[in-house]
Amino acid sequence: MTSSTDIVIIGAGPTGLMLACQLSLYPNIVFRIIDRNAGCTTQSRALVIHARSLELLAQLKLVDKALAQGTFVDAMKGYFQGKCAIKVDLTQVRTKQQPLNTRYPYVLFLEQSTTEQLLESYLHEHGIQVERNIEVIDIKDFGDAGAEVTLSNGEILRPRYICACDGARSIVRHKLNLSFSGRTYSESLFVADCEVDRSPCSTKEMMLFCESTGLSGIFPIRDNRFRLIGTIHEGNQDDIHLSINDVQKIVHTRTRRSDINISNCSWISVYHSHHRHITTFRYRKHYFLLGDAAHIHSPVGGQGMNTGLQDAHNLAWKLAYVLTHSAHDRLLDTYHDERFKVAESLVNTTDRAFSFISSPYWLTRFFRLYITPYILRFLVQPILNSSQTLRQYLFRRLSQTAITYRSSKIYDYGASAGQFHRTTPLPGDRFPYVIFEPCYYHFVIFANQQQSTKVKLFIDFVKEKYSKIVRIHEEDLPVQFEGAILVRPDGYIAYRTTIFDINHFQAYFSQYFLFESI
């Protein structure tokens, strides 16, 4: 049996599910999502949801459910050879946002199994079912003529677009013979989810312990359950199997607390960490790679799943606009332009961080154990305590709200018209704090501009010519800038103006949209 569809999503992990949820907002798009597993994962896996991902869930009206089922982290402590070298109070970021950055200034711990259930339930409520126990057997590429996907149930699909969300061992990437360059770290990591009695940290804080034997961490999940992690240097690393007693011994040694009791372990895994990425997120015309299929990196900072969710968010509206609003195909090229640079930077950053905290080389170990604690205690900690600007900067980097697409080709033609104060965000920056309705561009006209005749003519023009895709906002918002700012469906700034030149705006928009079709 052969069937056609607009889009086939291969893989129903968090990235694939987020892509499907975003596409479901566009009723005229026909897509299918398939997965080789029988259901959502039952393991906790990715644990951290950052502010930018919470904003995506807010667009889907899922954020309250996520916040109710997760755990807020209020503090992070770092111990070196038994002594606390640094404590970061995360509550200060929530209560002192100047200027306003996000509605969700949290680090939320939520098990991946719960995240997947939330997203899949959303699809069910909108009449979309994940097709499970189905694998991709083969992919045939016919160039500009399209592609053909053969499934394990005998069905052959001929979609316009194939979205590979099928993880680090992506069958799509393998079938297309795409390079996945990078390396595997020599050190192994263990992960264990357990109940912990007499834990050194509360259910609202996370702790890292650095010892000569390696690094370990304790992170709260929910109630009395914790995530335990640690590096392993010794032994045959290709054949390591840890028991709950082994984990407890490692934790006792690295926390210097022999009274900690670990029980009811629901998951123990030992694995090698990798850092790799592909060279193109869009392959030819028909293939897109997202999440772990496109990039994998160390677990430092809990960035992996969050990056995949944003890959999906970035691509979904662009696919939808090409399919439903006759946008130029080159709009889809900007998916690679924007997300590749994010992934490349993230892989390099987490690689340097993980190499430093896990390296067994004597010089790095010496610096990590004997120099770093003094730098943290006597330099970093005092600056953090006194500088809200630094705290906000570090949070924005960690939460992924600082990601910018300023260098994207989508801004080749002047996306900025007029003079602006230096605090006004640039095209390519994320619009702060406000979460707009999905599916539309949003033109925000700030209050001090609304009385001008030229502004009114500009607004009337946009309402008349672009009413299908642009919403006008003239009401007061919690953040105020000058002129007017056009926000993309994914919350990033597309265009800004203080001169309200209709011809300039039209020339910008015509780069990616056929004027006659809007």
Coordinates of C-alpha atoms in Angstrom, one line a residue:
M1 CA 0.0 0.0 0.0
T2 CA 1.3 3.4 -0.9
S3 CA 0.1 6.7 0.6
S4 CA 1.1 10.3 0.4
T5 CA 1.2 12.9 3.2
D6 CA 2.7 16.3 3.7
I7 CA 5.1 15.4 6.5
V8 CA 6.2 12.2 8.2
I9 CA 7.8 12.5 11.6
I10 CA 10.1 9.5 12.4
G11 CA 10.5 9.2 16.2
A12 CA 8.1 10.0 19.0
G13 CA 10.5 11.1 21.7
P14 CA 10.2 14.7 23.1
T15 CA 11.5 16.3 19.9
G16 CA 9.2 14.4 17.6
L17 CA 6.2 14.9 19.9
M18 CA 6.9 18.6 20.1
L19 CA 7.1 18.9 16.3
A20 CA 3.8 17.0 16.0
C21 CA 2.1 19.2 18.6
Q22 CA 3.3 22.4 16.9
L23 CA 2.1 21.1 13.5
S24 CA -1.2 20.1 14.9
L25 CA -1.9 23.9 15.4
Y26 CA -2.3 24.2 11.6
P27 CA -5.5 22.3 10.6
N28 CA -4.7 22.1 6.9
I29 CA -1.5 20.2 7.3
V30 CA -1.5 16.4 6.9
F31 CA 1.2 14.6 8.8
R32 CA 2.0 11.3 10.5
I33 CA 4.2 10.5 13.4
I34 CA 5.6 7.0 13.8
D35 CA 7.8 5.3 16.4
R36 CA 9.3 1.8 16.8
N37 CA 8.5 1.7 20.5
A38 CA 5.2 0.4 21.9
G39 CA 4.7 3.5 24.2
C40 CA 6.4 6.5 25.8
T41 CA 9.6 5.8 27.7
T42 CA 9.1 4.7 31.3
Q43 CA 12.6 5.9 32.3
S44 CA 13.3 9.3 33.7
R45 CA 16.1 10.1 31.2
A46 CA 16.3 13.8 30.5
L47 CA 15.4 15.6 33.7
V48 CA 15.8 19.3 33.3
I49 CA 13.3 21.7 31.6
H50 CA 14.6 25.2 31.1
A51 CA 12.7 28.5 30.8
R52 CA 12.7 28.6 27.0
S53 CA 11.1 25.1 26.9
L54 CA 8.5 26.1 29.5
E55 CA 7.6 29.0 27.1
L56 CA 7.0 26.4 24.3
L57 CA 4.7 24.4 26.7
A58 CA 2.9 27.6 27.6
Q59 CA 2.0 28.1 23.9
L60 CA 0.4 24.7 24.0
K61 CA -1.3 25.4 27.3
L62 CA 0.6 22.6 29.0
V63 CA 2.9 24.6 31.2
D64 CA 0.7 24.5 34.3
K65 CA 0.6 20.7 34.1
A66 CA 4.3 20.5 33.8
L67 CA 4.9 22.9 36.7
A68 CA 2.5 20.9 38.9
Q69 CA 4.2 17.6 38.2
G70 CA 7.8 18.8 38.4
T71 CA 10.2 20.1 41.1
F72 CA 11.6 23.6 41.3
V73 CA 15.3 23.8 42.1
D74 CA 16.1 26.7 44.4
A75 CA 19.8 26.2 44.9
M76 CA 22.9 24.6 43.5
K77 CA 25.9 23.7 45.7
G78 CA 29.4 22.6 44.7
Y79 CA 31.7 20.6 47.0
F80 CA 35.4 20.0 46.5
Q81 CA 37.0 17.4 48.7
G82 CA 34.2 17.7 51.3
K83 CA 34.1 21.5 51.5
C84 CA 31.4 23.7 49.9
A85 CA 33.1 26.1 47.4
I86 CA 30.0 27.7 45.9
K87 CA 26.3 28.1 46.5
V88 CA 24.0 29.6 43.8
D89 CA 20.7 30.9 45.0
L90 CA 18.3 30.4 42.0
T91 CA 15.4 32.1 43.8
Q92 CA 17.2 35.5 43.3
V93 CA 16.8 35.1 39.5
R94 CA 13.0 34.6 39.9
T95 CA 12.4 37.6 42.1
K96 CA 14.7 40.2 40.6
Q97 CA 14.3 40.1 36.8
Q98 CA 15.6 43.5 35.7
P99 CA 14.7 43.9 32.9
L100 CA 11.9 41.3 32.5
N101 CA 13.2 38.2 30.7
T102 CA 10.8 35.3 31.0
R103 CA 7.5 34.4 32.8
Y104 CA 9.2 31.1 33.9
P105 CA 12.5 31.9 35.5
Y106 CA 12.9 28.4 36.9
V107 CA 15.0 25.3 36.6
L108 CA 12.3 22.6 36.6
F109 CA 13.1 19.0 37.1
L110 CA 10.6 16.8 35.3
E111 CA 11.1 13.3 34.2
Q112 CA 11.3 12.7 30.4
S113 CA 8.6 10.0 30.8
T114 CA 6.2 12.7 32.1
T115 CA 7.2 15.2 29.5
E116 CA 6.4 12.7 26.7
Q117 CA 3.1 11.8 28.3
L118 CA 2.1 15.4 28.4
L119 CA 2.9 15.9 24.8
E120 CA 1.3 12.7 23.6
S121 CA -1.8 13.4 25.6
Y122 CA -2.0 16.8 23.8
L123 CA -1.9 15.0 20.5
H124 CA -4.6 12.5 21.5
E125 CA -6.9 15.4 22.6
H126 CA -6.5 16.9 19.1
G127 CA -7.3 13.6 17.4
I128 CA -3.8 12.6 16.5
Q129 CA -2.4 9.2 17.3
V130 CA 1.3 8.2 17.4
E131 CA 1.7 5.1 15.1
R132 CA 3.7 2.8 17.3
N133 CA 5.6 -0.5 16.8
I134 CA 6.5 0.7 13.3
E135 CA 10.1 1.1 12.0
V136 CA 11.6 2.6 8.9
I137 CA 13.0 -0.2 6.7
D138 CA 14.3 1.8 3.8
I139 CA 14.4 5.3 2.3
K140 CA 14.7 6.0 -1.4
D141 CA 15.6 9.4 -2.6
F142 CA 14.5 10.6 -6.0
G143 CA 16.1 14.1 -5.9
D144 CA 13.7 16.9 -6.7
A145 CA 11.0 14.3 -7.4
G146 CA 10.7 13.4 -3.8
A147 CA 11.4 10.5 -1.5
E148 CA 9.9 7.2 -0.5
V149 CA 9.8 5.7 2.9
T150 CA 9.2 1.9 3.4
L151 CA 7.8 0.9 6.8
S152 CA 8.0 -2.4 8.7
N153 CA 4.2 -2.9 8.3
G154 CA 4.7 -3.0 4.5
E155 CA 3.3 0.5 3.8
I156 CA 5.2 2.9 1.5
L157 CA 5.0 6.6 2.2
R158 CA 5.7 9.4 -0.2
P159 CA 5.8 12.6 1.9
R160 CA 6.8 16.0 0.8
Y161 CA 9.1 16.3 3.9
I162 CA 10.7 13.7 6.2
C163 CA 11.6 14.9 9.7
A164 CA 14.1 12.6 11.5
C165 CA 13.6 12.8 15.2
D166 CA 14.8 9.2 15.8
G167 CA 17.6 9.8 18.2
A168 CA 21.4 9.3 18.3
R169 CA 21.1 6.1 16.3
S170 CA 18.9 7.7 13.6
I171 CA 18.0 5.3 10.9
V172 CA 17.3 8.2 8.6
R173 CA 20.7 9.6 9.1
H174 CA 22.2 6.2 8.5
K175 CA 20.2 5.5 5.3
L176 CA 21.2 8.9 3.9
N177 CA 24.8 8.2 4.8
L178 CA 25.3 11.5 6.6
S179 CA 28.4 12.1 8.6
F180 CA 28.0 12.4 12.4
S181 CA 31.4 13.8 13.3
G182 CA 32.8 14.2 16.8
R183 CA 34.1 11.9 19.5
T184 CA 33.3 9.7 22.4
Y185 CA 34.6 10.6 25.9
S186 CA 36.9 8.1 27.5
E187 CA 35.1 8.3 30.8
S188 CA 31.9 6.5 31.5
L189 CA 28.9 7.9 33.4
F190 CA 26.5 6.2 35.6
V191 CA 22.9 7.3 36.2
A192 CA 20.6 6.0 38.9
D193 CA 17.2 7.0 40.0
C194 CA 16.6 6.0 43.6
E195 CA 15.0 6.8 46.9
V196 CA 17.6 8.4 49.2
D197 CA 17.3 8.5 53.0
R198 CA 19.4 11.0 54.8
S199 CA 20.3 12.8 51.6
P200 CA 22.8 15.6 52.0
C201 CA 20.6 17.9 49.9
S202 CA 16.9 18.8 50.2
T203 CA 14.2 18.2 47.6
K204 CA 14.8 21.8 46.4
E205 CA 18.5 21.8 45.7
M206 CA 21.1 20.0 43.6
M207 CA 24.6 19.2 44.7
L208 CA 27.8 18.4 42.9
F209 CA 30.7 16.6 44.6
C210 CA 34.3 16.7 43.2
E211 CA 36.8 14.3 44.6
S212 CA 40.1 12.7 43.4
T213 CA 38.1 9.6 42.5
G214 CA 35.7 11.5 40.2
L215 CA 32.6 13.7 40.1
S216 CA 29.2 12.8 41.4
G217 CA 25.9 14.7 41.6
I218 CA 22.6 14.4 43.5
F219 CA 19.5 16.0 41.9
P220 CA 15.9 15.9 43.2
I221 CA 13.2 14.3 41.2
R222 CA 10.1 14.2 43.3
D223 CA 9.2 13.3 46.9
N224 CA 12.1 11.2 48.2
R225 CA 13.4 10.2 44.8
F226 CA 16.7 11.5 43.5
R227 CA 18.9 11.3 40.4
L228 CA 22.4 10.2 41.2
I229 CA 25.2 10.6 38.6
G230 CA 28.9 10.0 38.6
T231 CA 32.0 9.5 36.4
I232 CA 33.7 6.2 36.2
H233 CA 37.4 6.0 35.3
E234 CA 38.5 2.5 36.3
G235 CA 38.0 -0.9 34.9
N236 CA 36.9 -2.2 31.5
Q237 CA 34.6 0.6 30.5
D238 CA 32.9 -1.3 27.7
D239 CA 31.6 -3.9 30.2
I240 CA 30.5 -2.0 33.4
H241 CA 27.5 -3.2 35.3
L242 CA 26.7 -1.4 38.6
S243 CA 24.5 -2.6 41.3
I244 CA 22.7 -0.4 43.8
N245 CA 25.4 -1.3 46.3
D246 CA 28.1 -0.1 43.9
V247 CA 26.3 3.2 43.5
Q248 CA 25.9 3.6 47.2
K249 CA 29.7 3.0 47.8
I250 CA 30.6 5.6 45.1
V251 CA 28.1 8.1 46.7
H252 CA 29.5 7.5 50.2
T253 CA 33.0 8.1 49.0
R254 CA 32.4 11.3 47.0
T255 CA 30.0 12.9 49.5
R256 CA 32.0 11.8 52.5
R257 CA 28.8 10.7 54.0
S258 CA 28.5 7.1 55.0
D259 CA 25.0 7.4 56.5
I260 CA 23.3 7.9 53.2
N261 CA 21.0 5.0 52.3
I262 CA 19.9 4.3 48.7
S263 CA 17.0 2.0 48.0
N264 CA 14.2 1.2 45.4
C265 CA 16.3 2.0 42.4
S266 CA 14.0 2.3 39.4
W267 CA 16.8 2.8 36.8
I268 CA 20.6 2.3 36.7
S269 CA 22.5 2.9 33.5
V270 CA 26.1 3.2 32.5
Y271 CA 27.0 4.8 29.3
H272 CA 29.6 6.7 27.3
S273 CA 28.9 10.4 26.6
H274 CA 29.5 11.7 23.1
H275 CA 29.7 15.1 21.4
R276 CA 28.8 15.0 17.7
H277 CA 26.8 16.9 15.2
I278 CA 25.9 16.6 11.5
T279 CA 27.0 19.2 9.0
T280 CA 23.6 20.0 7.6
F281 CA 20.2 20.1 9.4
R282 CA 18.4 20.2 6.1
Y283 CA 19.5 17.6 3.5
R284 CA 18.5 18.3 -0.1
K285 CA 14.9 19.4 -0.3
H286 CA 13.0 16.8 1.7
Y287 CA 14.9 15.8 4.8
F288 CA 15.3 17.6 8.2
L289 CA 17.2 16.3 11.2
L290 CA 16.3 17.3 14.7
G291 CA 17.3 16.7 18.3
D292 CA 19.7 13.8 19.0
A293 CA 19.5 12.7 15.3
A294 CA 21.4 16.0 14.5
H295 CA 23.5 16.7 17.6
I296 CA 24.5 14.9 20.8
H297 CA 26.6 16.3 23.6
S298 CA 27.5 15.8 27.3
P299 CA 24.8 16.2 29.9
V300 CA 26.4 19.3 31.3
G301 CA 23.7 21.9 32.0
G302 CA 20.8 19.7 31.0
Q303 CA 20.7 21.2 27.4
G304 CA 20.1 18.1 25.2
M305 CA 16.3 17.6 25.3
N306 CA 15.7 21.4 25.5
T307 CA 17.7 21.9 22.4
G308 CA 15.7 19.3 20.5
L309 CA 12.4 20.9 21.6
Q310 CA 13.6 24.2 20.2
D311 CA 14.7 22.5 16.9
A312 CA 11.1 21.3 16.6
H313 CA 9.7 24.7 17.4
N314 CA 11.9 26.5 14.9
L315 CA 11.1 24.1 12.1
A316 CA 7.3 23.6 12.6
W317 CA 6.1 27.1 11.7
K318 CA 8.4 27.2 8.7
L319 CA 7.1 24.0 7.3
A320 CA 3.5 25.2 8.0
Y321 CA 4.0 28.5 6.2
V322 CA 5.5 26.8 3.2
L323 CA 2.6 24.4 3.0
T324 CA -0.3 26.7 3.9
H325 CA 0.8 30.2 3.1
S326 CA 2.9 29.7 0.0
A327 CA 6.1 30.9 1.6
H328 CA 9.3 30.5 -0.5
D329 CA 11.1 27.2 -0.1
R330 CA 14.2 29.1 1.1
L331 CA 12.4 29.8 4.3
L332 CA 13.1 26.2 5.1
D333 CA 16.9 26.7 4.6
T334 CA 16.9 29.1 7.5
Y335 CA 16.2 26.1 9.8
H336 CA 19.8 24.9 9.2
D337 CA 21.2 28.5 9.3
E338 CA 19.7 29.1 12.7
R339 CA 19.8 25.8 14.5
F340 CA 23.1 24.5 13.3
K341 CA 25.0 27.4 14.9
V342 CA 23.1 26.8 18.1
A343 CA 24.0 23.1 18.1
E344 CA 27.6 23.7 17.1
S345 CA 28.1 26.3 19.9
L346 CA 26.4 24.0 22.4
V347 CA 28.5 21.0 21.5
N348 CA 31.7 23.0 21.9
T349 CA 30.7 24.6 25.1
T350 CA 29.5 21.4 26.9
D351 CA 32.6 19.6 25.5
R352 CA 35.0 22.0 27.2
A353 CA 33.0 21.9 30.4
F354 CA 32.7 18.1 30.6
S355 CA 36.3 17.6 29.6
F356 CA 37.4 19.8 32.5
I357 CA 35.2 18.2 35.2
S358 CA 35.9 14.6 34.1
S359 CA 39.5 14.6 32.8
P360 CA 41.8 12.1 34.5
Y361 CA 45.0 13.9 33.4
W362 CA 47.0 14.9 36.4
L363 CA 47.4 18.6 35.6
T364 CA 43.7 19.1 34.9
R365 CA 42.8 17.1 38.1
F366 CA 45.2 19.2 40.1
F367 CA 43.7 22.5 38.9
R368 CA 40.2 21.1 39.4
L369 CA 40.7 19.9 42.9
Y370 CA 43.1 22.5 44.4
I371 CA 42.7 25.7 42.4
T372 CA 39.1 25.8 41.2
P373 CA 37.6 25.7 44.8
Y374 CA 39.5 28.9 45.7
I375 CA 38.5 30.6 42.5
L376 CA 34.8 29.8 43.2
R377 CA 34.9 30.6 46.8
F378 CA 36.9 33.9 46.8
L379 CA 36.1 35.3 43.3
V380 CA 33.0 33.8 41.7
Q381 CA 30.9 33.6 44.8
P382 CA 31.3 37.2 46.0
I383 CA 30.6 38.5 42.5
L384 CA 27.5 36.3 42.2
N385 CA 26.3 37.6 45.6
S386 CA 26.7 41.2 44.6
S387 CA 25.9 41.3 40.9
Q388 CA 22.3 40.7 39.7
T389 CA 23.6 41.4 36.1
L390 CA 25.9 38.4 36.2
R391 CA 23.3 36.2 37.8
Q392 CA 20.8 37.2 35.1
Y393 CA 23.4 36.6 32.3
L394 CA 24.3 33.1 33.5
F395 CA 20.6 32.2 33.9
R396 CA 19.8 33.4 30.4
R397 CA 22.7 31.3 29.0
L398 CA 21.6 28.2 31.0
S399 CA 17.9 28.7 30.3
Q400 CA 18.5 29.1 26.5
T401 CA 16.6 32.4 26.5
A402 CA 19.8 34.1 25.3
I403 CA 19.9 32.3 22.0
T404 CA 19.8 34.6 19.1
Y405 CA 19.6 34.2 15.3
R406 CA 21.0 37.6 14.4
S407 CA 23.3 36.1 11.7
S408 CA 20.6 34.1 10.0
K409 CA 20.1 34.6 6.3
I410 CA 16.4 35.4 7.0
Y411 CA 17.7 38.9 7.9
D412 CA 19.7 39.5 4.7
Y413 CA 17.6 42.4 3.6
G414 CA 17.2 45.3 6.1
A415 CA 15.1 43.9 8.9
S416 CA 15.6 47.1 10.9
A417 CA 14.3 50.5 9.7
G418 CA 15.1 53.7 11.7
Q419 CA 17.1 54.6 14.8
F420 CA 16.7 52.6 18.1
H421 CA 17.9 52.9 21.6
R422 CA 20.6 50.4 22.4
T423 CA 18.3 48.4 24.8
T424 CA 15.8 47.6 22.0
P425 CA 16.3 44.0 20.9
L426 CA 17.6 43.3 17.5
P427 CA 16.1 41.2 14.7
G428 CA 17.0 37.6 15.5
D429 CA 16.7 38.1 19.2
R430 CA 14.0 36.4 21.2
F431 CA 11.2 38.8 22.2
P432 CA 11.3 38.9 26.0
Y433 CA 8.7 37.9 28.5
V434 CA 5.6 38.0 26.4
I435 CA 4.2 34.7 25.0
F436 CA 2.1 35.3 21.9
E437 CA -0.6 33.1 20.3
P438 CA 1.1 30.5 18.0
C439 CA 0.7 30.3 14.2
Y440 CA 0.9 34.0 13.6
Y441 CA 3.4 36.8 13.2
H442 CA 2.7 39.5 15.8
F443 CA 3.2 43.2 15.1
V444 CA 3.6 45.1 18.4
I445 CA 3.0 48.8 18.1
F446 CA 4.2 50.6 21.2
A447 CA 2.0 53.2 22.9
N448 CA 4.1 56.3 22.1
Q449 CA 3.8 55.6 18.4
Q450 CA 0.1 55.0 18.0
Q451 CA -1.2 58.5 17.4
S452 CA 0.8 59.3 14.3
T453 CA -1.1 59.4 11.0
K454 CA 1.8 57.6 9.3
V455 CA 1.6 54.8 11.9
K456 CA -2.2 54.5 11.3
L457 CA -1.7 54.2 7.6
F458 CA 1.0 51.6 8.2
I459 CA -1.2 49.6 10.5
D460 CA -4.1 49.7 8.0
F461 CA -1.9 48.5 5.3
V462 CA -0.7 45.5 7.3
K463 CA -4.2 44.6 8.4
E464 CA -5.4 44.7 4.8
K465 CA -2.6 42.9 3.1
Y466 CA -1.3 40.5 5.7
S467 CA -4.4 39.7 7.8
K468 CA -4.0 36.0 7.3
I469 CA -0.7 35.8 9.0
V470 CA -0.1 38.9 11.1
R471 CA -1.9 40.0 14.3
I472 CA -1.6 43.7 15.4
H473 CA -1.1 44.5 19.1
E474 CA -1.6 48.1 20.2
E475 CA -2.3 47.3 23.8
D476 CA 0.2 47.9 26.6
L477 CA 2.6 45.1 27.3
P478 CA 4.8 44.4 30.4
V479 CA 7.9 45.2 28.3
Q480 CA 8.1 48.5 26.4
F481 CA 10.4 49.5 23.5
E482 CA 10.1 52.1 20.8
G483 CA 8.6 52.0 17.3
A484 CA 7.1 48.7 16.3
I485 CA 8.5 45.1 16.5
L486 CA 7.3 42.2 14.4
V487 CA 7.6 38.9 16.2
R488 CA 7.8 35.5 14.4
P489 CA 5.5 32.6 15.3
D490 CA 8.4 31.1 17.4
G491 CA 8.8 34.3 19.4
Y492 CA 11.9 35.7 17.7
I493 CA 12.0 39.2 16.3
A494 CA 11.6 39.3 12.5
Y495 CA 11.6 43.0 11.9
R496 CA 11.5 46.4 13.7
T497 CA 10.8 49.9 12.6
T498 CA 10.6 53.5 13.9
I499 CA 9.9 55.0 10.4
F500 CA 6.9 52.9 9.4
D501 CA 7.9 52.8 5.8
I502 CA 5.4 50.6 3.9
N503 CA 7.7 50.0 1.0
H504 CA 10.6 49.0 3.2
F505 CA 8.4 46.5 5.1
Q506 CA 7.0 45.0 2.0
A507 CA 10.4 44.6 0.5
Y508 CA 11.6 42.7 3.6
F509 CA 8.6 40.4 3.7
S510 CA 8.7 39.6 0.0
Q511 CA 12.0 37.8 0.5
Y512 CA 10.1 34.8 1.9
F513 CA 6.5 35.4 1.1
L514 CA 4.6 35.7 -2.2
F515 CA 2.7 38.9 -1.7
E516 CA -0.2 37.8 -3.9
S517 CA -0.8 34.7 -1.7
I518 CA -1.2 36.5 1.6

